[in-house]
């Protein structure tokens, strides 16, 4: 009996230590992504400039030469790495929240797609985990479909960061890149566009389900020009992982944010999550709240080389209706009351 008790105690201790180790690995995995999102581009640029001033300048010079030679690669589908997309660190990243991908319909490999991802949140954590890694099994759930998460083109002007992003299948959200993927890269491509962008990130806060969509029609026009089907995607919980200071319209804070958005492409947000060592302190780590990304039913889009504004408006209205129906169908399953309404701005 004594031996059995000791063995049981040792097993309990082992599982306790394993659980704590896994939690620490989850925190580290999320922290590295947050730091990548916030400072990796600037940090790598400064480090490269410093190396140019040292005895190791040849290394930096060779990389810069490669950068010039490789400059247009992001516009041509990038250079994804299945090895990077399958890193174990992304599974710890997934389990920290946790993040889950829900498939509602099959996608044909003979078609191309534009996924509209909503809402943006502060960092688009669900979009990254689900479509730039294999942590939630996107390739198994949508066999034969190659996902490309589109993000700010300016990120691809940053040394090292550009290569890191491309390895996950991330591409610039500009016309050249999207045109190439949808017209010169065969079929079975899915470009994920966070439609609300920086403007939507300014209004994200826990408990609020709103999207910036009424005047966002460029992605519909692109879909029509290429005959790419539109797919509404909603991430329940994306707005719950950070708390943000919301500046009212007309305030000096909102004026500064809009100026940054207009001239640089992103809007600086004042936000916080939890601390590194305690969930009761403020810090840069997101709160560990569930994020469930639901991929809706594809909307068949005809190919029109020069779509009229009437065509764009018609399919945009269909898309908005489909997104609202998707939200209403799944909201109660993921913790929202039946009375919750998706606000479309």
mmCIF file of C-alpha atoms in Angstrom:
data_model
loop_
_atom_site.group_PDB
_atom_site.id
_atom_site.type_symbol
_atom_site.label_atom_id
_atom_site.label_comp_id
_atom_site.label_asym_id
_atom_site.label_seq_id
_atom_site.Cartn_x
_atom_site.Cartn_y
_atom_site.Cartn_z
ATOM 1 C CA UNK A 1 0.000 0.000 0.000
ATOM 2 C CA UNK A 2 2.782 2.410 0.884
ATOM 3 C CA UNK A 3 4.537 1.746 -2.428
ATOM 4 C CA UNK A 4 1.322 2.396 -4.373
ATOM 5 C CA UNK A 5 0.796 5.686 -2.524
ATOM 6 C CA UNK A 6 4.338 6.831 -3.288
ATOM 7 C CA UNK A 7 3.962 5.878 -6.952
ATOM 8 C CA UNK A 8 0.622 7.728 -7.159
ATOM 9 C CA UNK A 9 2.168 10.817 -5.538
ATOM 10 C CA UNK A 10 5.079 10.744 -7.990
ATOM 11 C CA UNK A 11 2.672 10.468 -10.930
ATOM 12 C CA UNK A 12 0.654 13.422 -9.641
ATOM 13 C CA UNK A 13 3.861 15.440 -9.234
ATOM 14 C CA UNK A 14 4.979 14.508 -12.750
ATOM 15 C CA UNK A 15 1.699 15.640 -14.306
ATOM 16 C CA UNK A 16 1.743 18.834 -12.254
ATOM 17 C CA UNK A 17 5.258 19.682 -13.431
ATOM 18 C CA UNK A 18 4.350 18.802 -17.017
ATOM 19 C CA UNK A 19 1.263 21.024 -16.874
ATOM 20 C CA UNK A 20 3.309 23.954 -15.533
ATOM 21 C CA UNK A 21 5.988 23.437 -18.183
ATOM 22 C CA UNK A 22 3.370 23.408 -20.957
ATOM 23 C CA UNK A 23 1.833 26.617 -19.618
ATOM 24 C CA UNK A 24 5.222 28.325 -19.638
ATOM 25 C CA UNK A 25 5.856 27.160 -23.195
ATOM 26 C CA UNK A 26 2.462 28.548 -24.213
ATOM 27 C CA UNK A 27 3.344 31.931 -22.694
ATOM 28 C CA UNK A 28 6.740 31.975 -24.437
ATOM 29 C CA UNK A 29 5.187 31.084 -27.786
ATOM 30 C CA UNK A 30 2.659 33.919 -27.563
ATOM 31 C CA UNK A 31 5.241 36.397 -26.266
ATOM 32 C CA UNK A 32 7.551 35.801 -29.222
ATOM 33 C CA UNK A 33 4.683 36.509 -31.639
ATOM 34 C CA UNK A 34 3.651 39.687 -29.816
ATOM 35 C CA UNK A 35 7.252 40.951 -29.924
ATOM 36 C CA UNK A 36 7.452 39.983 -33.600
ATOM 37 C CA UNK A 37 4.283 41.948 -34.305
ATOM 38 C CA UNK A 38 5.416 45.028 -32.382
ATOM 39 C CA UNK A 39 9.182 45.388 -32.771
ATOM 40 C CA UNK A 40 10.821 42.729 -34.961
ATOM 41 C CA UNK A 41 10.850 44.828 -38.136
ATOM 42 C CA UNK A 42 12.409 47.901 -36.492
ATOM 43 C CA UNK A 43 14.793 45.804 -34.370
ATOM 44 C CA UNK A 44 16.106 43.843 -37.371
ATOM 45 C CA UNK A 45 16.588 47.053 -39.372
ATOM 46 C CA UNK A 46 18.615 48.646 -36.551
ATOM 47 C CA UNK A 47 20.694 45.486 -36.036
ATOM 48 C CA UNK A 48 21.468 45.312 -39.760
ATOM 49 C CA UNK A 49 22.561 48.962 -39.767
ATOM 50 C CA UNK A 50 24.775 48.304 -36.738
ATOM 51 C CA UNK A 51 26.421 45.266 -38.349
ATOM 52 C CA UNK A 52 27.257 47.408 -41.379
ATOM 53 C CA UNK A 53 29.392 49.550 -39.064
ATOM 54 C CA UNK A 54 31.322 46.606 -37.606
ATOM 55 C CA UNK A 55 33.971 44.167 -38.859
ATOM 56 C CA UNK A 56 31.134 41.839 -39.864
ATOM 57 C CA UNK A 57 29.802 44.311 -42.446
ATOM 58 C CA UNK A 58 30.241 41.731 -45.219
ATOM 59 C CA UNK A 59 27.390 39.640 -43.751
ATOM 60 C CA UNK A 60 25.043 42.612 -43.777
ATOM 61 C CA UNK A 61 26.163 43.623 -47.275
ATOM 62 C CA UNK A 62 25.487 40.124 -48.620
ATOM 63 C CA UNK A 63 22.017 40.129 -47.070
ATOM 64 C CA UNK A 64 21.248 43.553 -48.552
ATOM 65 C CA UNK A 65 22.363 42.309 -51.975
ATOM 66 C CA UNK A 66 20.048 39.325 -51.559
ATOM 67 C CA UNK A 67 17.269 41.696 -50.469
ATOM 68 C CA UNK A 68 17.562 43.678 -53.697
ATOM 69 C CA UNK A 69 17.560 40.486 -55.775
ATOM 70 C CA UNK A 70 14.572 39.049 -53.855
ATOM 71 C CA UNK A 71 12.577 42.299 -53.534
ATOM 72 C CA UNK A 72 9.589 41.256 -55.680
ATOM 73 C CA UNK A 73 9.143 37.769 -54.229
ATOM 74 C CA UNK A 74 6.400 38.839 -51.767
ATOM 75 C CA UNK A 75 4.360 40.131 -54.723
ATOM 76 C CA UNK A 76 4.596 36.720 -56.411
ATOM 77 C CA UNK A 77 3.111 34.484 -53.771
ATOM 78 C CA UNK A 78 6.034 34.655 -51.372
ATOM 79 C CA UNK A 79 8.092 31.700 -50.216
ATOM 80 C CA UNK A 80 6.139 29.573 -47.754
ATOM 81 C CA UNK A 81 7.759 26.846 -45.680
ATOM 82 C CA UNK A 82 5.734 23.871 -44.493
ATOM 83 C CA UNK A 83 8.464 23.248 -41.931
ATOM 84 C CA UNK A 84 7.913 26.674 -40.355
ATOM 85 C CA UNK A 85 4.115 26.376 -40.570
ATOM 86 C CA UNK A 86 4.342 23.082 -38.650
ATOM 87 C CA UNK A 87 6.604 24.295 -35.845
ATOM 88 C CA UNK A 88 5.594 22.908 -32.443
ATOM 89 C CA UNK A 89 5.621 26.454 -31.054
ATOM 90 C CA UNK A 90 2.409 27.204 -32.961
ATOM 91 C CA UNK A 91 0.596 24.384 -31.184
ATOM 92 C CA UNK A 92 1.555 25.949 -27.847
ATOM 93 C CA UNK A 93 0.401 29.297 -29.284
ATOM 94 C CA UNK A 94 -2.970 27.691 -30.173
ATOM 95 C CA UNK A 95 -3.429 26.092 -26.767
ATOM 96 C CA UNK A 96 -2.714 29.288 -24.811
ATOM 97 C CA UNK A 97 -6.116 30.804 -25.712
ATOM 98 C CA UNK A 98 -7.158 28.209 -27.113
ATOM 99 C CA UNK A 99 -7.785 28.932 -30.814
ATOM 100 C CA UNK A 100 -10.097 26.736 -32.884
ATOM 101 C CA UNK A 101 -10.974 26.631 -36.599
ATOM 102 C CA UNK A 102 -14.521 25.582 -37.572
ATOM 103 C CA UNK A 103 -15.312 24.436 -41.108
ATOM 104 C CA UNK A 104 -18.920 24.748 -42.273
ATOM 105 C CA UNK A 105 -18.633 23.926 -46.009
ATOM 106 C CA UNK A 106 -16.242 22.243 -48.414
ATOM 107 C CA UNK A 107 -14.145 24.347 -50.785
ATOM 108 C CA UNK A 108 -13.489 23.233 -54.354
ATOM 109 C CA UNK A 109 -9.835 23.065 -55.389
ATOM 110 C CA UNK A 110 -10.866 24.172 -58.899
ATOM 111 C CA UNK A 111 -11.804 27.632 -57.590
ATOM 112 C CA UNK A 112 -9.930 30.530 -56.006
ATOM 113 C CA UNK A 113 -11.234 32.329 -52.930
ATOM 114 C CA UNK A 114 -11.078 35.580 -51.015
ATOM 115 C CA UNK A 115 -11.814 35.105 -47.315
ATOM 116 C CA UNK A 116 -13.089 38.195 -45.531
ATOM 117 C CA UNK A 117 -11.834 37.921 -41.950
ATOM 118 C CA UNK A 118 -13.733 39.735 -39.167
ATOM 119 C CA UNK A 119 -13.087 41.339 -36.739
ATOM 120 C CA UNK A 120 -9.521 42.669 -36.865
ATOM 121 C CA UNK A 121 -8.940 42.805 -33.116
ATOM 122 C CA UNK A 122 -5.659 44.346 -31.972
ATOM 123 C CA UNK A 123 -3.314 41.856 -33.659
ATOM 124 C CA UNK A 124 -5.490 39.449 -35.638
ATOM 125 C CA UNK A 125 -4.287 36.518 -33.531
ATOM 126 C CA UNK A 126 -6.942 34.129 -34.812
ATOM 127 C CA UNK A 127 -6.193 34.990 -38.439
ATOM 128 C CA UNK A 128 -2.493 34.317 -37.936
ATOM 129 C CA UNK A 129 -2.835 31.041 -36.031
ATOM 130 C CA UNK A 130 -5.506 29.559 -38.291
ATOM 131 C CA UNK A 131 -4.157 30.525 -41.712
ATOM 132 C CA UNK A 132 -0.397 31.134 -41.331
ATOM 133 C CA UNK A 133 0.327 27.996 -39.340
ATOM 134 C CA UNK A 134 -0.945 24.432 -39.354
ATOM 135 C CA UNK A 135 -1.742 24.482 -35.622
ATOM 136 C CA UNK A 136 -5.514 24.230 -36.169
ATOM 137 C CA UNK A 137 -5.263 21.912 -39.181
ATOM 138 C CA UNK A 138 -6.297 24.240 -41.997
ATOM 139 C CA UNK A 139 -4.699 22.004 -44.654
ATOM 140 C CA UNK A 140 -6.513 18.940 -43.305
ATOM 141 C CA UNK A 141 -9.867 20.713 -43.066
ATOM 142 C CA UNK A 142 -9.548 22.285 -46.512
ATOM 143 C CA UNK A 143 -7.425 19.828 -48.502
ATOM 144 C CA UNK A 144 -5.887 21.241 -51.668
ATOM 145 C CA UNK A 145 -6.455 24.873 -50.579
ATOM 146 C CA UNK A 146 -3.407 27.148 -50.111
ATOM 147 C CA UNK A 147 -4.158 29.969 -47.640
ATOM 148 C CA UNK A 148 -2.396 33.344 -47.971
ATOM 149 C CA UNK A 149 -2.925 35.787 -45.110
ATOM 150 C CA UNK A 150 -2.643 39.341 -46.479
ATOM 151 C CA UNK A 151 -1.076 42.050 -44.309
ATOM 152 C CA UNK A 152 0.458 45.524 -44.647
ATOM 153 C CA UNK A 153 2.861 45.804 -47.584
ATOM 154 C CA UNK A 154 5.216 47.881 -45.424
ATOM 155 C CA UNK A 155 6.087 44.799 -43.370
ATOM 156 C CA UNK A 156 7.789 43.320 -46.429
ATOM 157 C CA UNK A 157 10.239 46.219 -46.617
ATOM 158 C CA UNK A 158 11.683 45.213 -43.243
ATOM 159 C CA UNK A 159 14.746 42.923 -43.377
ATOM 160 C CA UNK A 160 14.409 39.458 -41.825
ATOM 161 C CA UNK A 161 10.775 40.148 -40.859
ATOM 162 C CA UNK A 162 9.750 39.843 -44.516
ATOM 163 C CA UNK A 163 11.325 36.387 -44.772
ATOM 164 C CA UNK A 164 9.754 35.279 -41.498
ATOM 165 C CA UNK A 165 6.306 36.384 -42.664
ATOM 166 C CA UNK A 166 6.657 34.785 -46.103
ATOM 167 C CA UNK A 167 7.613 31.449 -44.523
ATOM 168 C CA UNK A 168 4.129 31.308 -43.006
ATOM 169 C CA UNK A 169 2.383 32.029 -46.307
ATOM 170 C CA UNK A 170 1.769 35.714 -45.542
ATOM 171 C CA UNK A 171 1.626 38.145 -48.478
ATOM 172 C CA UNK A 172 1.221 41.922 -48.980
ATOM 173 C CA UNK A 173 -2.353 43.183 -49.102
ATOM 174 C CA UNK A 174 -1.919 45.090 -52.356
ATOM 175 C CA UNK A 175 -3.280 44.699 -55.854
ATOM 176 C CA UNK A 176 -0.078 43.347 -57.443
ATOM 177 C CA UNK A 177 0.227 40.513 -54.941
ATOM 178 C CA UNK A 178 -3.462 39.554 -55.008
ATOM 179 C CA UNK A 179 -3.642 39.753 -58.817
ATOM 180 C CA UNK A 180 -0.644 37.424 -59.122
ATOM 181 C CA UNK A 181 -1.997 34.807 -56.704
ATOM 182 C CA UNK A 182 -5.481 34.785 -58.242
ATOM 183 C CA UNK A 183 -4.412 34.836 -61.899
ATOM 184 C CA UNK A 184 -0.947 33.269 -62.204
ATOM 185 C CA UNK A 185 -0.798 30.743 -59.403
ATOM 186 C CA UNK A 186 -3.349 28.200 -60.572
ATOM 187 C CA UNK A 187 -6.466 27.341 -58.576
ATOM 188 C CA UNK A 188 -7.042 26.332 -54.975
ATOM 189 C CA UNK A 189 -5.738 29.644 -53.574
ATOM 190 C CA UNK A 190 -7.443 31.413 -50.678
ATOM 191 C CA UNK A 191 -6.416 34.978 -49.811
ATOM 192 C CA UNK A 192 -7.441 35.999 -46.313
ATOM 193 C CA UNK A 193 -8.087 39.751 -46.077
ATOM 194 C CA UNK A 194 -8.818 41.362 -42.721
ATOM 195 C CA UNK A 195 -11.360 43.683 -44.303
ATOM 196 C CA UNK A 196 -11.818 46.161 -41.439
ATOM 197 C CA UNK A 197 -8.093 46.863 -41.221
ATOM 198 C CA UNK A 198 -6.648 49.567 -38.990
ATOM 199 C CA UNK A 199 -9.935 51.477 -38.806
ATOM 200 C CA UNK A 200 -11.661 48.479 -37.252
ATOM 201 C CA UNK A 201 -8.861 47.901 -34.741
ATOM 202 C CA UNK A 202 -9.558 51.341 -33.225
ATOM 203 C CA UNK A 203 -12.978 50.203 -32.025
ATOM 204 C CA UNK A 204 -12.265 46.688 -30.818
ATOM 205 C CA UNK A 205 -12.924 46.105 -27.148
ATOM 206 C CA UNK A 206 -14.147 43.149 -25.060
ATOM 207 C CA UNK A 207 -17.870 42.568 -25.294
ATOM 208 C CA UNK A 208 -18.243 44.420 -28.584
ATOM 209 C CA UNK A 209 -19.052 42.693 -31.881
ATOM 210 C CA UNK A 210 -18.766 45.259 -34.655
ATOM 211 C CA UNK A 211 -17.163 45.259 -38.089
ATOM 212 C CA UNK A 212 -16.051 48.040 -40.439
ATOM 213 C CA UNK A 213 -17.579 46.910 -43.713
ATOM 214 C CA UNK A 214 -20.186 49.254 -45.205
ATOM 215 C CA UNK A 215 -17.689 51.190 -47.321
ATOM 216 C CA UNK A 216 -15.108 48.406 -47.714
ATOM 217 C CA UNK A 217 -15.798 47.158 -51.241
ATOM 218 C CA UNK A 218 -12.371 46.823 -52.830
ATOM 219 C CA UNK A 219 -12.131 43.123 -51.975
ATOM 220 C CA UNK A 220 -15.462 42.513 -53.735
ATOM 221 C CA UNK A 221 -14.194 44.251 -56.872
ATOM 222 C CA UNK A 222 -11.052 42.094 -56.822
ATOM 223 C CA UNK A 223 -13.193 38.968 -56.462
ATOM 224 C CA UNK A 224 -15.282 39.987 -59.494
ATOM 225 C CA UNK A 225 -12.242 40.772 -61.640
ATOM 226 C CA UNK A 226 -10.826 37.299 -60.988
ATOM 227 C CA UNK A 227 -14.003 35.286 -60.514
ATOM 228 C CA UNK A 228 -12.857 34.332 -57.007
ATOM 229 C CA UNK A 229 -15.557 33.180 -54.609
ATOM 230 C CA UNK A 230 -16.088 35.236 -51.451
ATOM 231 C CA UNK A 231 -16.081 33.481 -48.088
ATOM 232 C CA UNK A 232 -17.221 35.291 -44.898
ATOM 233 C CA UNK A 233 -15.184 34.411 -41.794
ATOM 234 C CA UNK A 234 -15.994 35.477 -38.242
ATOM 235 C CA UNK A 235 -13.734 34.992 -35.229
ATOM 236 C CA UNK A 236 -15.678 34.831 -31.979
ATOM 237 C CA UNK A 237 -13.469 36.053 -29.142
ATOM 238 C CA UNK A 238 -10.958 38.031 -31.225
ATOM 239 C CA UNK A 239 -11.949 41.249 -29.440
ATOM 240 C CA UNK A 240 -11.758 39.686 -25.981
ATOM 241 C CA UNK A 241 -7.996 39.140 -25.679
ATOM 242 C CA UNK A 242 -6.946 42.783 -25.187
ATOM 243 C CA UNK A 243 -8.429 45.826 -23.459
ATOM 244 C CA UNK A 244 -8.099 49.143 -25.267
ATOM 245 C CA UNK A 245 -8.566 52.820 -24.565
ATOM 246 C CA UNK A 246 -11.217 53.956 -27.059
ATOM 247 C CA UNK A 247 -10.971 57.585 -28.166
ATOM 248 C CA UNK A 248 -14.237 59.192 -29.183
ATOM 249 C CA UNK A 249 -14.722 60.655 -32.653
ATOM 250 C CA UNK A 250 -13.525 64.265 -32.679
ATOM 251 C CA UNK A 251 -11.082 63.794 -29.789
ATOM 252 C CA UNK A 252 -7.375 64.579 -30.118
ATOM 253 C CA UNK A 253 -6.515 60.918 -29.593
ATOM 254 C CA UNK A 254 -8.704 59.755 -32.483
ATOM 255 C CA UNK A 255 -7.246 62.569 -34.655
ATOM 256 C CA UNK A 256 -3.710 61.291 -34.037
ATOM 257 C CA UNK A 257 -4.759 57.686 -34.750
ATOM 258 C CA UNK A 258 -6.404 58.643 -38.046
ATOM 259 C CA UNK A 259 -3.355 60.635 -39.151
ATOM 260 C CA UNK A 260 -1.134 57.612 -38.552
ATOM 261 C CA UNK A 261 -3.627 55.383 -40.359
ATOM 262 C CA UNK A 262 -3.742 57.701 -43.381
ATOM 263 C CA UNK A 263 -0.012 58.247 -43.814
ATOM 264 C CA UNK A 264 1.564 55.037 -42.468
ATOM 265 C CA UNK A 265 -1.137 52.413 -42.903
ATOM 266 C CA UNK A 266 -1.656 51.415 -39.290
ATOM 267 C CA UNK A 267 -3.248 53.112 -36.317
ATOM 268 C CA UNK A 268 -1.466 53.220 -32.933
ATOM 269 C CA UNK A 269 -3.679 51.777 -30.204
ATOM 270 C CA UNK A 270 -3.335 52.152 -26.445
ATOM 271 C CA UNK A 271 -4.038 48.652 -25.199
ATOM 272 C CA UNK A 272 -2.998 46.151 -22.571
ATOM 273 C CA UNK A 273 -3.314 42.511 -21.739
ATOM 274 C CA UNK A 274 -1.957 40.520 -18.827
ATOM 275 C CA UNK A 275 1.520 40.505 -17.323
ATOM 276 C CA UNK A 276 4.206 37.921 -18.039
ATOM 277 C CA UNK A 277 4.139 36.385 -14.570
ATOM 278 C CA UNK A 278 0.595 37.078 -13.436
ATOM 279 C CA UNK A 279 -2.811 37.433 -15.073
ATOM 280 C CA UNK A 280 -3.676 40.039 -12.437
ATOM 281 C CA UNK A 281 -1.135 42.581 -13.705
ATOM 282 C CA UNK A 282 -1.002 44.608 -16.907
ATOM 283 C CA UNK A 283 1.317 43.658 -19.743
ATOM 284 C CA UNK A 284 1.641 42.863 -23.438
ATOM 285 C CA UNK A 285 0.483 39.256 -23.277
ATOM 286 C CA UNK A 286 -3.101 38.769 -24.472
ATOM 287 C CA UNK A 287 -5.620 37.343 -22.050
ATOM 288 C CA UNK A 288 -6.155 33.605 -22.474
ATOM 289 C CA UNK A 289 -9.681 33.830 -23.873
ATOM 290 C CA UNK A 290 -11.035 31.318 -26.433
ATOM 291 C CA UNK A 291 -10.954 32.384 -30.093
ATOM 292 C CA UNK A 292 -13.174 30.373 -32.447
ATOM 293 C CA UNK A 293 -12.870 31.152 -36.151
ATOM 294 C CA UNK A 294 -15.847 30.041 -38.252
ATOM 295 C CA UNK A 295 -15.367 29.783 -42.029
ATOM 296 C CA UNK A 296 -18.714 30.322 -43.716
ATOM 297 C CA UNK A 297 -20.325 29.221 -46.965
ATOM 298 C CA UNK A 298 -18.617 30.423 -50.175
ATOM 299 C CA UNK A 299 -20.514 32.901 -52.338
ATOM 300 C CA UNK A 300 -20.152 32.087 -56.039
ATOM 301 C CA UNK A 301 -18.787 35.128 -57.884
ATOM 302 C CA UNK A 302 -18.795 35.522 -61.698
ATOM 303 C CA UNK A 303 -15.708 36.756 -63.540
ATOM 304 C CA UNK A 304 -16.237 40.314 -64.801
ATOM 305 C CA UNK A 305 -13.138 42.035 -66.187
ATOM 306 C CA UNK A 306 -14.486 45.527 -65.585
ATOM 307 C CA UNK A 307 -17.223 45.275 -62.948
ATOM 308 C CA UNK A 308 -19.547 48.254 -62.633
ATOM 309 C CA UNK A 309 -20.304 49.914 -59.324
ATOM 310 C CA UNK A 310 -23.730 48.302 -59.497
ATOM 311 C CA UNK A 311 -22.113 44.857 -59.738
ATOM 312 C CA UNK A 312 -19.826 45.613 -56.788
ATOM 313 C CA UNK A 313 -22.679 46.930 -54.652
ATOM 314 C CA UNK A 314 -24.862 43.915 -55.434
ATOM 315 C CA UNK A 315 -22.299 41.292 -54.401
ATOM 316 C CA UNK A 316 -21.170 43.391 -51.457
ATOM 317 C CA UNK A 317 -24.727 43.376 -50.101
ATOM 318 C CA UNK A 318 -24.879 39.589 -50.516
ATOM 319 C CA UNK A 319 -21.603 39.287 -48.632
ATOM 320 C CA UNK A 320 -22.797 41.494 -45.751
ATOM 321 C CA UNK A 321 -26.000 39.463 -45.431
ATOM 322 C CA UNK A 322 -24.007 36.204 -45.429
ATOM 323 C CA UNK A 323 -21.691 37.476 -42.700
ATOM 324 C CA UNK A 324 -24.621 38.525 -40.495
ATOM 325 C CA UNK A 325 -26.313 35.139 -41.002
ATOM 326 C CA UNK A 326 -23.049 33.363 -40.114
ATOM 327 C CA UNK A 327 -22.743 35.415 -36.925
ATOM 328 C CA UNK A 328 -26.367 34.814 -35.931
ATOM 329 C CA UNK A 329 -26.154 31.081 -36.576
ATOM 330 C CA UNK A 330 -23.106 30.481 -34.375
ATOM 331 C CA UNK A 331 -23.194 33.239 -31.741
ATOM 332 C CA UNK A 332 -25.034 31.228 -29.086
ATOM 333 C CA UNK A 333 -22.707 28.241 -29.587
ATOM 334 C CA UNK A 334 -19.710 30.352 -28.633
ATOM 335 C CA UNK A 335 -20.943 32.146 -25.563
ATOM 336 C CA UNK A 336 -22.993 35.056 -26.893
ATOM 337 C CA UNK A 337 -26.663 35.640 -26.037
ATOM 338 C CA UNK A 338 -29.316 35.199 -28.698
ATOM 339 C CA UNK A 339 -30.069 38.919 -28.446
ATOM 340 C CA UNK A 340 -26.518 39.887 -29.531
ATOM 341 C CA UNK A 341 -26.475 41.808 -32.820
ATOM 342 C CA UNK A 342 -23.504 42.214 -35.157
ATOM 343 C CA UNK A 343 -22.909 45.922 -35.695
ATOM 344 C CA UNK A 344 -21.920 46.723 -39.301
ATOM 345 C CA UNK A 345 -20.286 50.141 -39.703
#
